[in-house]
Short mmCIF file of C-alpha atoms in Angstrom, two decimals:
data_model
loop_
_atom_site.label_atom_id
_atom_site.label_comp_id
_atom_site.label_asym_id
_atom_site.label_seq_id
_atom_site.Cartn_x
_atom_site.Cartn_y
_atom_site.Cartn_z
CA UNK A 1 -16.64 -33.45 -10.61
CA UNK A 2 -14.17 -34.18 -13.33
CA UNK A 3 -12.19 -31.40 -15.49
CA UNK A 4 -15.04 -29.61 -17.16
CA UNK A 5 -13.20 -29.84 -20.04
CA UNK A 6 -12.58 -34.10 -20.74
CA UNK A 7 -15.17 -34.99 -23.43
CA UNK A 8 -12.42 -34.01 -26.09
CA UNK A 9 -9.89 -36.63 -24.36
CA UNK A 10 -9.42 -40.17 -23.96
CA UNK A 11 -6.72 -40.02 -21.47
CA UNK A 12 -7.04 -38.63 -17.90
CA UNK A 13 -4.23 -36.14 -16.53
CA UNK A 14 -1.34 -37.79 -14.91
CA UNK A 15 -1.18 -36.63 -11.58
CA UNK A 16 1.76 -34.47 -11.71
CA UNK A 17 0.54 -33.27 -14.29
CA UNK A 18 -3.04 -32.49 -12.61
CA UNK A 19 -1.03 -31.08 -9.40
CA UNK A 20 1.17 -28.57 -12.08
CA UNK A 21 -2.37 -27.28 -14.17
CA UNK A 22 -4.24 -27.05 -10.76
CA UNK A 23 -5.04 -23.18 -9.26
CA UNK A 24 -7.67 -24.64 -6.66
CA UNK A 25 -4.72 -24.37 -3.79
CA UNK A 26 -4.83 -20.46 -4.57
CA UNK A 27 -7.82 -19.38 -6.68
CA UNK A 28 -10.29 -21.25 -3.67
CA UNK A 29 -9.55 -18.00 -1.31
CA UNK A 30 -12.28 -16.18 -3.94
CA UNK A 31 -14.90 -18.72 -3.18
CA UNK A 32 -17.13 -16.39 -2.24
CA UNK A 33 -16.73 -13.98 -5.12
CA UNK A 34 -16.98 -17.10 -7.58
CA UNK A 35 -20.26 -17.94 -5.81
CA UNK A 36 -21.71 -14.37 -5.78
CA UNK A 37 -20.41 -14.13 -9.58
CA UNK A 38 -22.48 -17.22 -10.31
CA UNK A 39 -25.54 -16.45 -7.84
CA UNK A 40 -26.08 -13.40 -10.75
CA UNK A 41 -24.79 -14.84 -13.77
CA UNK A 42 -27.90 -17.57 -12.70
CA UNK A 43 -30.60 -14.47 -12.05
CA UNK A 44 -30.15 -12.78 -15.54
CA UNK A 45 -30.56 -16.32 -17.01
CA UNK A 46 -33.76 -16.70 -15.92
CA UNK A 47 -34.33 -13.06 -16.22
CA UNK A 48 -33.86 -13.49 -19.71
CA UNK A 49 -35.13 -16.61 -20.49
CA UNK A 50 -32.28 -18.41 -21.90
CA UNK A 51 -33.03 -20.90 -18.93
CA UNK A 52 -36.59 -21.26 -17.12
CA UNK A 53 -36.44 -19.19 -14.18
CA UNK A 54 -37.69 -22.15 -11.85
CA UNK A 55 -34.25 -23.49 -12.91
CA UNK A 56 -32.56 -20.43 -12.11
CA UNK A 57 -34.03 -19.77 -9.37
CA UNK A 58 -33.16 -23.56 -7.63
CA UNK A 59 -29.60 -22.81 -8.80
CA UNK A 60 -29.69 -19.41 -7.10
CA UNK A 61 -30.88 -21.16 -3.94
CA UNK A 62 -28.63 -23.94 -4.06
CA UNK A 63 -25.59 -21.43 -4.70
CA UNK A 64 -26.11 -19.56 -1.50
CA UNK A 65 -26.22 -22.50 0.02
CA UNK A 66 -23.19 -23.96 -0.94
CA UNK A 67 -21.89 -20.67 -0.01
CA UNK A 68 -23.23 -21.04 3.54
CA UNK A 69 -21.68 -24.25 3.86
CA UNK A 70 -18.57 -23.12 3.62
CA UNK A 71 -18.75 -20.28 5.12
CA UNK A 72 -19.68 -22.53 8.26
CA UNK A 73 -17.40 -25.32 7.57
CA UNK A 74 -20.06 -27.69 6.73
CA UNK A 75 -18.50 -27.92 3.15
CA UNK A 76 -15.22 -27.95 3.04
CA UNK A 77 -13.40 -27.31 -0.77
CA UNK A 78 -11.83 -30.25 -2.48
CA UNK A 79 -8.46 -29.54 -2.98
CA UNK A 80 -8.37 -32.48 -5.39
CA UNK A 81 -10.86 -30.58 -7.90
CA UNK A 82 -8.62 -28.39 -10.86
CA UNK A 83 -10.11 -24.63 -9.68
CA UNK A 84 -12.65 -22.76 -7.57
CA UNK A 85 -14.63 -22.77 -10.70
CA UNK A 86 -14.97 -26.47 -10.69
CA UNK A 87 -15.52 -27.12 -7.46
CA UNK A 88 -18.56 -24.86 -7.05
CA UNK A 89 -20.25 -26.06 -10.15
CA UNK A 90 -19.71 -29.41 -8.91
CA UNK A 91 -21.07 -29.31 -5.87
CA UNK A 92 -24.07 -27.51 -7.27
CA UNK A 93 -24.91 -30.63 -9.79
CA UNK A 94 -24.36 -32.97 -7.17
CA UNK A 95 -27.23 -31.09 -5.27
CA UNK A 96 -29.38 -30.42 -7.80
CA UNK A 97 -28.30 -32.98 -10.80
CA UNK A 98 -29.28 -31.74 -14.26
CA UNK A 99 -30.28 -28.34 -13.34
CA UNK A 100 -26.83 -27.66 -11.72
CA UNK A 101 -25.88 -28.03 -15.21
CA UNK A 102 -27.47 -24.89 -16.74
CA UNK A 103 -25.34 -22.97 -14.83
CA UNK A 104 -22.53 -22.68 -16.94
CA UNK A 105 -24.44 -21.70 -19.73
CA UNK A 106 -23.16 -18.32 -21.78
CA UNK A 107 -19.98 -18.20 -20.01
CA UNK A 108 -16.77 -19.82 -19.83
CA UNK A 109 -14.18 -19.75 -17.29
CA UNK A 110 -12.01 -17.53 -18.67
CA UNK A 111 -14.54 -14.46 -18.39
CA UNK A 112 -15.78 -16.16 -14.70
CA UNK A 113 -11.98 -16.48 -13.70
CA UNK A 114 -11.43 -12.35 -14.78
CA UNK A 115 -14.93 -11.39 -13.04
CA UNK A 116 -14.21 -13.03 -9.62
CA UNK A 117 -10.27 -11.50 -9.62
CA UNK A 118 -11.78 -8.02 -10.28
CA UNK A 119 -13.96 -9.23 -6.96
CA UNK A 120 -11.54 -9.97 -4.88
CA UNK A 121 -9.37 -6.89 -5.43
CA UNK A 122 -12.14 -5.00 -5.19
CA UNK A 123 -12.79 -6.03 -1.63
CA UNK A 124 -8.92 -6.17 -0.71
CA UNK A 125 -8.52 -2.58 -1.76
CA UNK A 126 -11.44 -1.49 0.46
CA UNK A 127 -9.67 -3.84 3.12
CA UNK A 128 -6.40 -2.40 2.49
CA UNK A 129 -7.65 1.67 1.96
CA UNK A 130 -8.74 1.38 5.58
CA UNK A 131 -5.50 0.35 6.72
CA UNK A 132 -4.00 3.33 5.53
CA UNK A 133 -6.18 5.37 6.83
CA UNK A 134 -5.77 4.04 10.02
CA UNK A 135 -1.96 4.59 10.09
CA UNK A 136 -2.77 8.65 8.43
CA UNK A 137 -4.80 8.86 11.92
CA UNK A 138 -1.69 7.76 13.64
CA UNK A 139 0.79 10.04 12.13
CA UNK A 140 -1.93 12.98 12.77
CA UNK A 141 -2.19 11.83 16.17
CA UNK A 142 1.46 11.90 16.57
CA UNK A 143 2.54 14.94 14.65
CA UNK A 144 -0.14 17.26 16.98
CA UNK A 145 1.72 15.85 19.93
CA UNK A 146 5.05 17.17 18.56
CA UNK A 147 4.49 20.15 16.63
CA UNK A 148 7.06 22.10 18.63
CA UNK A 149 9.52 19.07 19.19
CA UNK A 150 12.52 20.29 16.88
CA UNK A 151 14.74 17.97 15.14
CA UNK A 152 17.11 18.37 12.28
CA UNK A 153 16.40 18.16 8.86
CA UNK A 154 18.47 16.13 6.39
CA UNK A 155 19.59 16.05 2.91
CA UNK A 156 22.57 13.24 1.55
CA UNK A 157 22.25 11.99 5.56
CA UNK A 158 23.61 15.42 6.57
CA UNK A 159 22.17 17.33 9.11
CA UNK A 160 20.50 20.51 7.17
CA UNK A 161 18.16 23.11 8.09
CA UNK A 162 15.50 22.58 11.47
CA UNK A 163 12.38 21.18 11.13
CA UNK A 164 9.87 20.06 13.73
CA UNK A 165 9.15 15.97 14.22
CA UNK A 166 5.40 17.25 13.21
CA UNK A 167 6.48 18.34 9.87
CA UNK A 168 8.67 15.20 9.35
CA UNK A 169 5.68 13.11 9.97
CA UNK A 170 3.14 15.27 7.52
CA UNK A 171 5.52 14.22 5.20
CA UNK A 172 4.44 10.67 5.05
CA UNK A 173 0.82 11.52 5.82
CA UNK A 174 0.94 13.35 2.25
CA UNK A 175 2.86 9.97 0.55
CA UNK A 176 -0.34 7.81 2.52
CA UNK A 177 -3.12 10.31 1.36
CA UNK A 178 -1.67 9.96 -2.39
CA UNK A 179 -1.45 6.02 -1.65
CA UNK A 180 -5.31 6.64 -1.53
CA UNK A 181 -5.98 8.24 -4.05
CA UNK A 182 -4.11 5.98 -6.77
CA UNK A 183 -5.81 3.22 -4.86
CA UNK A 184 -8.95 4.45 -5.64
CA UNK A 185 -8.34 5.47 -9.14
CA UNK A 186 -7.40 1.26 -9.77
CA UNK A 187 -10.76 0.41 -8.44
CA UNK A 188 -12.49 2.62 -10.38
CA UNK A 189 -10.75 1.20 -13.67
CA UNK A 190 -11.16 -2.02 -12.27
CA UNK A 191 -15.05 -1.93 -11.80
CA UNK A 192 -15.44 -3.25 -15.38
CA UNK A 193 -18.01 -6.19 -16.00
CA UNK A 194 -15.70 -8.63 -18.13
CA UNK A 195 -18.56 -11.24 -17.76
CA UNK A 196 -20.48 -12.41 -21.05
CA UNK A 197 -16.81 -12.00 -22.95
CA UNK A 198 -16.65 -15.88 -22.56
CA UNK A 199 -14.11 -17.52 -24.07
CA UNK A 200 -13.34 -14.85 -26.06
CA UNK A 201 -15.82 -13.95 -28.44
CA UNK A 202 -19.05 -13.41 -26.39
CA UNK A 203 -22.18 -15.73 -27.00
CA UNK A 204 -25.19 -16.22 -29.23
CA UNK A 205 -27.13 -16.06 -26.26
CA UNK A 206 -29.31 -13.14 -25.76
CA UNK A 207 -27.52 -12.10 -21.95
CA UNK A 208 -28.30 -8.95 -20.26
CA UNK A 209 -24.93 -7.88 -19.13
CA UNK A 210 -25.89 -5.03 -17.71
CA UNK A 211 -27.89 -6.56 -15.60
CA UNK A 212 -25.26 -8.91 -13.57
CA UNK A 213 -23.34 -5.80 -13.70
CA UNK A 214 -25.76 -4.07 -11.79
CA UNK A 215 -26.41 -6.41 -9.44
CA UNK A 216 -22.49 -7.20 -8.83
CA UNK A 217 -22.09 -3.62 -8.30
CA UNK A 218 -20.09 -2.46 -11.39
CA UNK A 219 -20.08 0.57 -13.36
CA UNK A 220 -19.64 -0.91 -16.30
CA UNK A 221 -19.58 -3.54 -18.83
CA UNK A 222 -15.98 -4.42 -20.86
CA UNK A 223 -16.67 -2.95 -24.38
CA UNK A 224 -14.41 -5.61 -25.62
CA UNK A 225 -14.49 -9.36 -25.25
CA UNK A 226 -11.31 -10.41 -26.08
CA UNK A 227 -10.10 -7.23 -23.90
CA UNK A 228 -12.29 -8.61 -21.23
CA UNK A 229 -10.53 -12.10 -20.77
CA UNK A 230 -6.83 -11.13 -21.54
CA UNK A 231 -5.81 -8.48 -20.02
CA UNK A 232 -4.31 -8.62 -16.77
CA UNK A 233 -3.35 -4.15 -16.08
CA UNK A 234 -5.96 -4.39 -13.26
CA UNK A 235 -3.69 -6.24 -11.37
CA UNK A 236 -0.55 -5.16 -12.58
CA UNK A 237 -1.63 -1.25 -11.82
CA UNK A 238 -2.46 -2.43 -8.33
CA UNK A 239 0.95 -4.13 -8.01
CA UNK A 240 2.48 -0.92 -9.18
CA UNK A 241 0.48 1.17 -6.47
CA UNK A 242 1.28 -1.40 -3.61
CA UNK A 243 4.74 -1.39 -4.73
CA UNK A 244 4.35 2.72 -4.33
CA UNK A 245 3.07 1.92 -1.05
CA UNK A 246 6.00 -0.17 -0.14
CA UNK A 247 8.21 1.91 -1.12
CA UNK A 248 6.93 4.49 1.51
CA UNK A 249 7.04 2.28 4.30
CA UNK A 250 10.41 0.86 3.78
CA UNK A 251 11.48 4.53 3.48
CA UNK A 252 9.98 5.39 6.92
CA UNK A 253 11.18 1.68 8.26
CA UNK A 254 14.91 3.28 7.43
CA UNK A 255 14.49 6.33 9.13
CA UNK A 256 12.64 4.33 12.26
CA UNK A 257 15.63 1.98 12.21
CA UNK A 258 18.10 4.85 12.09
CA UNK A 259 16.29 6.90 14.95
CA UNK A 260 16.81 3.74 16.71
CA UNK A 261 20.20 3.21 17.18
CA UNK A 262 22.58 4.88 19.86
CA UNK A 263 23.49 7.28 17.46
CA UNK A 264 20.39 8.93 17.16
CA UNK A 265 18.48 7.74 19.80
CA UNK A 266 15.74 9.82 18.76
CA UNK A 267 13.25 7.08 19.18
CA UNK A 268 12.17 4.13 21.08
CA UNK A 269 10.00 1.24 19.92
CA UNK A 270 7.85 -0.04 22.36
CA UNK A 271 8.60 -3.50 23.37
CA UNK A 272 6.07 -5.37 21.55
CA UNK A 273 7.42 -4.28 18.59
CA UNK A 274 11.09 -4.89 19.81
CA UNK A 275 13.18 -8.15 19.87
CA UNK A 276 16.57 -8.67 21.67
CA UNK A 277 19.22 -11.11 20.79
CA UNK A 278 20.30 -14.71 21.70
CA UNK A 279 23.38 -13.71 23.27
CA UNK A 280 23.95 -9.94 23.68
CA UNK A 281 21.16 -9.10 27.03
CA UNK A 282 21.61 -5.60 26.19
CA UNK A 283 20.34 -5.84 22.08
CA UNK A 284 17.12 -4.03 21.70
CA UNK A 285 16.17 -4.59 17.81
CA UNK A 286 13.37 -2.60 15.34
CA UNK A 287 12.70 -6.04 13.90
CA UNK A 288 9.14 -4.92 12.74
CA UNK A 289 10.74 -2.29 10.97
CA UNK A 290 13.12 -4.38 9.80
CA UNK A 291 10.95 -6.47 8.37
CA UNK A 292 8.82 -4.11 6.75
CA UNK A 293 12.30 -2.52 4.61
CA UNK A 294 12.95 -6.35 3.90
CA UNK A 295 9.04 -7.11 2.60
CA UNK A 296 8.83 -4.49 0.55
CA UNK A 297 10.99 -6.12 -1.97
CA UNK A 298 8.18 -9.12 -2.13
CA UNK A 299 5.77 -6.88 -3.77
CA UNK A 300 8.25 -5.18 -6.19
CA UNK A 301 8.56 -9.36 -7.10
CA UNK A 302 4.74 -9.47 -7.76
CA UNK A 303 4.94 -6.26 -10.16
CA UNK A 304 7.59 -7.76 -12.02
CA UNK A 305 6.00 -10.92 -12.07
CA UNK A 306 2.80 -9.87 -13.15
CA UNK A 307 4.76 -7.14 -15.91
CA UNK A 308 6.93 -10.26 -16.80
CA UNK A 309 3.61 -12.95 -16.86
CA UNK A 310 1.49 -10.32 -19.47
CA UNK A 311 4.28 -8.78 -21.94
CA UNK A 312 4.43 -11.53 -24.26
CA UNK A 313 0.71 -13.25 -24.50
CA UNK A 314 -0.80 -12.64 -27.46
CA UNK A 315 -4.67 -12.34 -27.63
CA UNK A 316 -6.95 -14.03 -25.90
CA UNK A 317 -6.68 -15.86 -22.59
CA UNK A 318 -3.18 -18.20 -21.96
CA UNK A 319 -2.30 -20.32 -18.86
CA UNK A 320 0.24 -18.03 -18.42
CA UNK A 321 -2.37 -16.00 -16.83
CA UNK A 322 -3.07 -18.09 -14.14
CA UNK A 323 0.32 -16.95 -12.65
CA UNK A 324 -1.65 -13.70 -12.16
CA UNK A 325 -3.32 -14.65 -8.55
CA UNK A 326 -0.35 -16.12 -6.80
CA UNK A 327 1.52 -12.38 -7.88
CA UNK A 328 -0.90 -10.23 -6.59
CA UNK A 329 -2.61 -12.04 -3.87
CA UNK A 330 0.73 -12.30 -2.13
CA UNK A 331 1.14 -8.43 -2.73
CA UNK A 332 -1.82 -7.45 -1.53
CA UNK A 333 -1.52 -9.98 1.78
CA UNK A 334 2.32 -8.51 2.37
CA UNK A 335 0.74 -4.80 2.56
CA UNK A 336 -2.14 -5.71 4.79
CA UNK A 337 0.23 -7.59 7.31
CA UNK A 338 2.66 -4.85 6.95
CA UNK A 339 0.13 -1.74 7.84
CA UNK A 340 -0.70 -4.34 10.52
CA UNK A 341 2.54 -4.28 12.22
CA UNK A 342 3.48 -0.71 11.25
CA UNK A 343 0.63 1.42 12.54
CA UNK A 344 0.43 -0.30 16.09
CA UNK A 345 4.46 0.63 15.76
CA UNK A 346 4.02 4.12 15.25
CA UNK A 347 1.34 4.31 17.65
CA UNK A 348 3.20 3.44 20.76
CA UNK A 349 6.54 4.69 19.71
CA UNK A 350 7.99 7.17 21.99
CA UNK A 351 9.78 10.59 20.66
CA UNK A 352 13.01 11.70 22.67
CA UNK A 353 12.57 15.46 22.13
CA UNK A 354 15.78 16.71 24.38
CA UNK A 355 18.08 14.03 21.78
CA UNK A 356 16.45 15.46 18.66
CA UNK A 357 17.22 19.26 19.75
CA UNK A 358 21.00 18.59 21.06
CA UNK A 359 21.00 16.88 17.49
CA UNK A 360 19.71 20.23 15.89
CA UNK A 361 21.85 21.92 18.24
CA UNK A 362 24.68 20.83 17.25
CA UNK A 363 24.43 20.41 13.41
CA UNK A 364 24.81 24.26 12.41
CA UNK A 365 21.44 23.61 10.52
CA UNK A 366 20.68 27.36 11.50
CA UNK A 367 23.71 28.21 9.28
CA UNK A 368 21.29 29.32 6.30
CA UNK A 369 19.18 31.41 8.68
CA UNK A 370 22.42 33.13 9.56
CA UNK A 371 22.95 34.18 6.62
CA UNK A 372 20.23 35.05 5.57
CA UNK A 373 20.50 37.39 8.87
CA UNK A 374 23.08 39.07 7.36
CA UNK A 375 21.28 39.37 3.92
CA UNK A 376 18.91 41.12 6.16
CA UNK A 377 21.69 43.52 6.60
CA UNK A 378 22.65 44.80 3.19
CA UNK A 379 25.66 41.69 2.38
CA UNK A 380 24.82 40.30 -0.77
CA UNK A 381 23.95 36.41 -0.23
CA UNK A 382 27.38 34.91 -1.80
CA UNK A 383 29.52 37.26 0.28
CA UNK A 384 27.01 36.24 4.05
CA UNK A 385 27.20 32.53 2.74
CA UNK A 386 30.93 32.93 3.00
CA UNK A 387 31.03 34.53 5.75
CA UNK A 388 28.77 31.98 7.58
CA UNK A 389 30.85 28.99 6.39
CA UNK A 390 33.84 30.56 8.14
CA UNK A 391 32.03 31.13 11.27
CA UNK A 392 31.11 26.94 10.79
CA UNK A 393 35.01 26.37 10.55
CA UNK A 394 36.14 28.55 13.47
CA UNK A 395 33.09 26.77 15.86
CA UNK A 396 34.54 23.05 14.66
CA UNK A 397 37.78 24.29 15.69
CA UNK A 398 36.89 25.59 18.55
CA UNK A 399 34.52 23.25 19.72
CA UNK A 400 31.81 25.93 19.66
CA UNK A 401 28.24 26.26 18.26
CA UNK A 402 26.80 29.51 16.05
CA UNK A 403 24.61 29.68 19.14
CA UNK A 404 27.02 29.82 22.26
CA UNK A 405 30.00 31.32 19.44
CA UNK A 406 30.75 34.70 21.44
CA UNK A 407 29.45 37.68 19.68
CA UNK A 408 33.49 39.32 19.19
CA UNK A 409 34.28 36.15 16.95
CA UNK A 410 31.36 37.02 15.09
CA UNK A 411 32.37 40.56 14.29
CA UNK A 412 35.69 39.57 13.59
CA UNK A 413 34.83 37.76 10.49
CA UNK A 414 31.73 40.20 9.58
CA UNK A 415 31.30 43.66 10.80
CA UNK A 416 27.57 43.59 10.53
CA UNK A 417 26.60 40.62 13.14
CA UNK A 418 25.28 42.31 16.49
CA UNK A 419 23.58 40.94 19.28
CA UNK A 420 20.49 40.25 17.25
CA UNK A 421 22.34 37.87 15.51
CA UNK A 422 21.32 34.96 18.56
CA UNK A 423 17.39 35.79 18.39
CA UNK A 424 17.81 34.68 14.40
CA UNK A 425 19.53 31.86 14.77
CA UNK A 426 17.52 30.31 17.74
CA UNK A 427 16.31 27.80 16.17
CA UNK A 428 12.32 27.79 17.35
CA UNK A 429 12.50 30.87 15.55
CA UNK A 430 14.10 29.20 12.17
CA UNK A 431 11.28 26.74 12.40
CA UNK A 432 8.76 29.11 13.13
CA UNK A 433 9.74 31.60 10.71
CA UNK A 434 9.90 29.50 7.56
CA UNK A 435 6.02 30.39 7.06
CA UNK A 436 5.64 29.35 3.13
CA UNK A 437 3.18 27.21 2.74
CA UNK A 438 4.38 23.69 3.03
CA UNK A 439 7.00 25.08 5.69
CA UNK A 440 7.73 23.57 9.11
CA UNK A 441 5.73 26.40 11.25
CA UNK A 442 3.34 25.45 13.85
CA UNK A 443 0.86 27.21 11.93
CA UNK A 444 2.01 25.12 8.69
CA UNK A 445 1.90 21.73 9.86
CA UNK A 446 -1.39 22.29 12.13
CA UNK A 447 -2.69 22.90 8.43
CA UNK A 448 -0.98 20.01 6.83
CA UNK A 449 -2.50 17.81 9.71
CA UNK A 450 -5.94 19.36 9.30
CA UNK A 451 -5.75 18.56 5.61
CA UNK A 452 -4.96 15.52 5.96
CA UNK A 453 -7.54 14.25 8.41
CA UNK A 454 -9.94 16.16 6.62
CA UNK A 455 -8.75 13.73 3.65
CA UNK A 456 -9.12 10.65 5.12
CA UNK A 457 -12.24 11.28 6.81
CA UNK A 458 -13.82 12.21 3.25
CA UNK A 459 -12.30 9.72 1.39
CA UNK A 460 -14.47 7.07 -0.46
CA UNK A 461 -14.00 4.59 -2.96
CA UNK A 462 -16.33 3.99 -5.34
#
C-alpha cells in the first residue's frame, strides 16, 4: 500500500526522502498494540453502526489474523511501507479489498499513533515494574543474610559512624520501592483513551469512545482532542522516572565498583559478571557495573530529548513528534537490560564481612558514640566532642585505635572515661544501639526488610 496520504500529490517521495519521513524501522515493534487498537476501533464501528457490522466483523477477523501471522512469522512487516499504521491497513485491504477500507474510518493516525504508544508503555512498565521487584527481592534476600555484618558508614567518602551491610542495602530497597510507586502513578495518568481525537478535532461520526476504551482496558477517555494528539508528558514523565531509576543504579554501580577494588575489597563479583584484561592475567573488572554507571547517561539523553522534541510545538500534532518513540523506546529497553544484568549481579555477589569490620575498625566511626559516652557523664557535648577529637589525634599518632587506646591515655585527656568507656564504643553496640526508627539496629532493618517485601508483594499497577 502506498502513503495513505497521496491523492493530494502528483509527485511520489524521492527515496531519501521516503527513508528520512519513514518510522516503520521503529514504530513496527508496536505491531501488536496497533492491531489490538484497530481490532476495537473496528468493534465499536459496527457496534454503532457507522459501518455494517458484517463489515466489521470480517475486518475484526481479518485483523487477528494478520496479527497471527506475524506473530508466527508467516507475515513478515514491509520495511518499505512509511509506518506500522500503513502496513497493517494494507495488508488488511489486500485480504479483504474494499472492506479493509472502512477501517480507517473516524480516526486518523495521529490519534491511532498516540493510542498504540500509550499501549506499548503500558505493557513495558508492567514489564519493567517486575524487574524491580525482582532486584527489591534480592536486596531483601541479601540484607537478612547480613544484618549483623558491620561496615562503615560514609559521608564526603569519609568513613563516619557504623552501620550494618543490611541497613546499607535497605537503603536502595526504599529508592526501588519509590521507583514503583512513581511508575505506577505514570500508568495511571497514562491510561487515557486519546482515540476518536483524530486529527485533531474529533469526528462527525457518532463513535462510542467509551466503548474501545473499555475494551482496550482504559480508565478513561482524553477530555480534549487536540490534548489527545499533541501532547507527548506520558512519555516524557516516564523518561523522567527511568532517569530516577538510573540514577539509583549508577549510584549503587559506584559503590559496587568501589567495594571492588583492593582498597576496599569489601566485595566480590562473581565471575559471570566479571571480565579480566587483554594483558594484565591478574585484572578482575566490575564491567556490568561499569556499564550500568555508563548507561545511565542514555536515558538522561531520552528525557532531554523528549523535553527538547515537545517545548516548542505548538498545537496539534507535528512530525517533530515522531522523534518521541526512538527517545523513549531506547529508555525503556536500557532499564530492562540494565535490571537484567544488575539483579543476577547482586544476587551472586559475595560480602567480605572480616574487610568491612577492620574497615569500621579502623575509621574511629565510634568517635560520636564516644562522646556521646561522656555526655552520658555530665560533659556538655562541645566540651566531650573536643575531648574525643583529641583522643582521634593521639591514636593517629600513636598508631592506636579508640578501641585498643589504653584506658590511662583516656583519663589523661578526660577525667570521666572509665572502663565502661570500651563496652560503648564496641561497635555492635553503636549499631545496635542507634534504635530510632530508620536506624541501623537489627531490630530496625529486620523492619525495613519486612516493609519492603511486604511492598512489593502488594504492589499492583492498575
Amino acid at each position: 500500500m502506498g502513503q495513505l496520504w497521496k491523492g493530494r500529490f502528483k509527485k511520489e517521495l524521492t527515496k531519501e526522502t521516503n527513508d528520512f519521513n519513514s518510522s516503520i524501522k521503529f514504530d513496527s515493534r508496536m505491531f501488536e498494540e496497533d492491531i489490538k487498537g484497530s481490532i476495537a476501533h473496528a468493534t465499536m464501528l459496527g457496534a454503532t453502526g457507522i459501518i455494517d457490522k458484517s463489515e466489521s466483523d470480517k475486518i475484526t477477523k481479518g485483523l487477528a489474523e494478520i496479527l497471527d501471522d506475524i506473530k508466527s512469522g508467516k507475515l513478515e512487516i514491509d520495511y518499505e511501507s512509511e509506518d506500522i499504521h500503513t502496513f497493517v491497513e494494507g495488508e488488511l485491504t489486500k485480504r479483504l479489498g474494499q472492506t479493509g477500507k472502512r477501517l480507517h474510518t473516524a480516526r486518523s493516525r495521529n490519534d491511532q499513533v498516540a493510542l498504540d504508544i500509550r499501549m506499548t508503555l503500558k505493557k513495558e512498565i508492567d514489564i519493567i515494574c517486575g524487574k524491580l521487584k525482582g532486584l527489591i527481592t534480592v536486596l531483601c534476600d541479601k540484607a537478612e543474610e547480613n544484618t549483623d555484618t558491620i561496615m562503615p558508614g560514609y559521608t564526603h567518602l569519609q568513613r563516619a559512624q557504623p552501620i550494618t551491610f543490611a541497613h546499607h542495602l535497605s537503603a536502595y530497597c526504599s529508592m526501588l520501592c519509590r521507583d514503583l510507586d512513581r511508575l505506577a502513578d505514570v500508568k495511571k495518568r497514562m491510561n487515557v483513551l486519546p482515540l476518536g481525537s483524530c486529527a485533531l478535532a474529533g469526528t462527525t461520526y457518532p463513535i462510542d469512545r467509551s466503548q474501545v476504551a473499555e475494551l482496550l482496558g482504559f480508565d478513561d477517555i482524553s477530555a480534549n482532542s487536540l490534548d489527545g494528539v499533541s501532547d507527548r508528558d506520558f512519555c516524557i514523565e516516564l523518561a523522567s522516572a527511568l532517569s530516577i531509576i538510573m540514577v539509583h543504579l549508577s549510584r549503587f554501580s559506584e559503590e559496587i565498583i568501589m567495594w571492588c577494588s583492593w582498597e576496599f575489597k569489601f566485595v566480590e563479583l562473581d565471575d559471570a559478571f566479571s571480565t579480566g584484561s587483554s594483558i594484565m592475567p591478574q585484572k578482575k573488572n566490575p564491567d556490568v557495573a561499569e556499564l550500568v554507571r555508563g548507561k545511565s547517561g542514555r536515558v538522561f539523553g531520552d528525557l532531554t530529548i523528549l523535553l527538547t522534541v515537545m517545548k516548542g510545538i505548538a498545537l496539534a500534532y507535528n512530525k517533530d513528534m515522531q522523534e518521541d518513540k526512538e527517545a523513549i523506546f531506547d529508555a525503556v529497553d536500557t532499564v530492562k537490560m540494565c535490571l537484567d544484568a544488575f539483579t543476577p549481579m547482586i544476587a551472586t555477589m559475595t560480602v567480605l564481612r572480616d574487610n568491612m569490620r577492620n574497615a569500621a575498625a579502623k575509621g574511629f566511626i565510634n568517635a560520636t558514640d564516644c562522646a556521646d559516652y561522656l555526655v552520658g557523664k555530665g560533659l556538655p557535648f562541645r566540651d566531650a566532642y573536643k575531648a574525643t577529637g583529641e583522643l582521634v589525634s593521639l591514636c593517629i599518632d600513636k598508631g592506636e585505635t579508640l578501641e585498643s587506646l589504653p584506658i590511662e591515655k583516656y583519663k589523661k585527656i578526660c577525667d570521666l572515661f572509665d572502663d565502661d568507656v570500651y563496652t560503648a564504643i564496641n561497635l555492635e553496640k553503636c549499631v545496635n544501639d542507634r534504635t530510632a526508627p530508620g536506624g541501623p539496629s537489627a531490630g530496625n532493618v529486620k523492619e525495613q526488610i519486612e516493609k519492603a517485601r511486604e511492598f512489593v508483594n502488594s504492589f499492583q499497577l492498575g
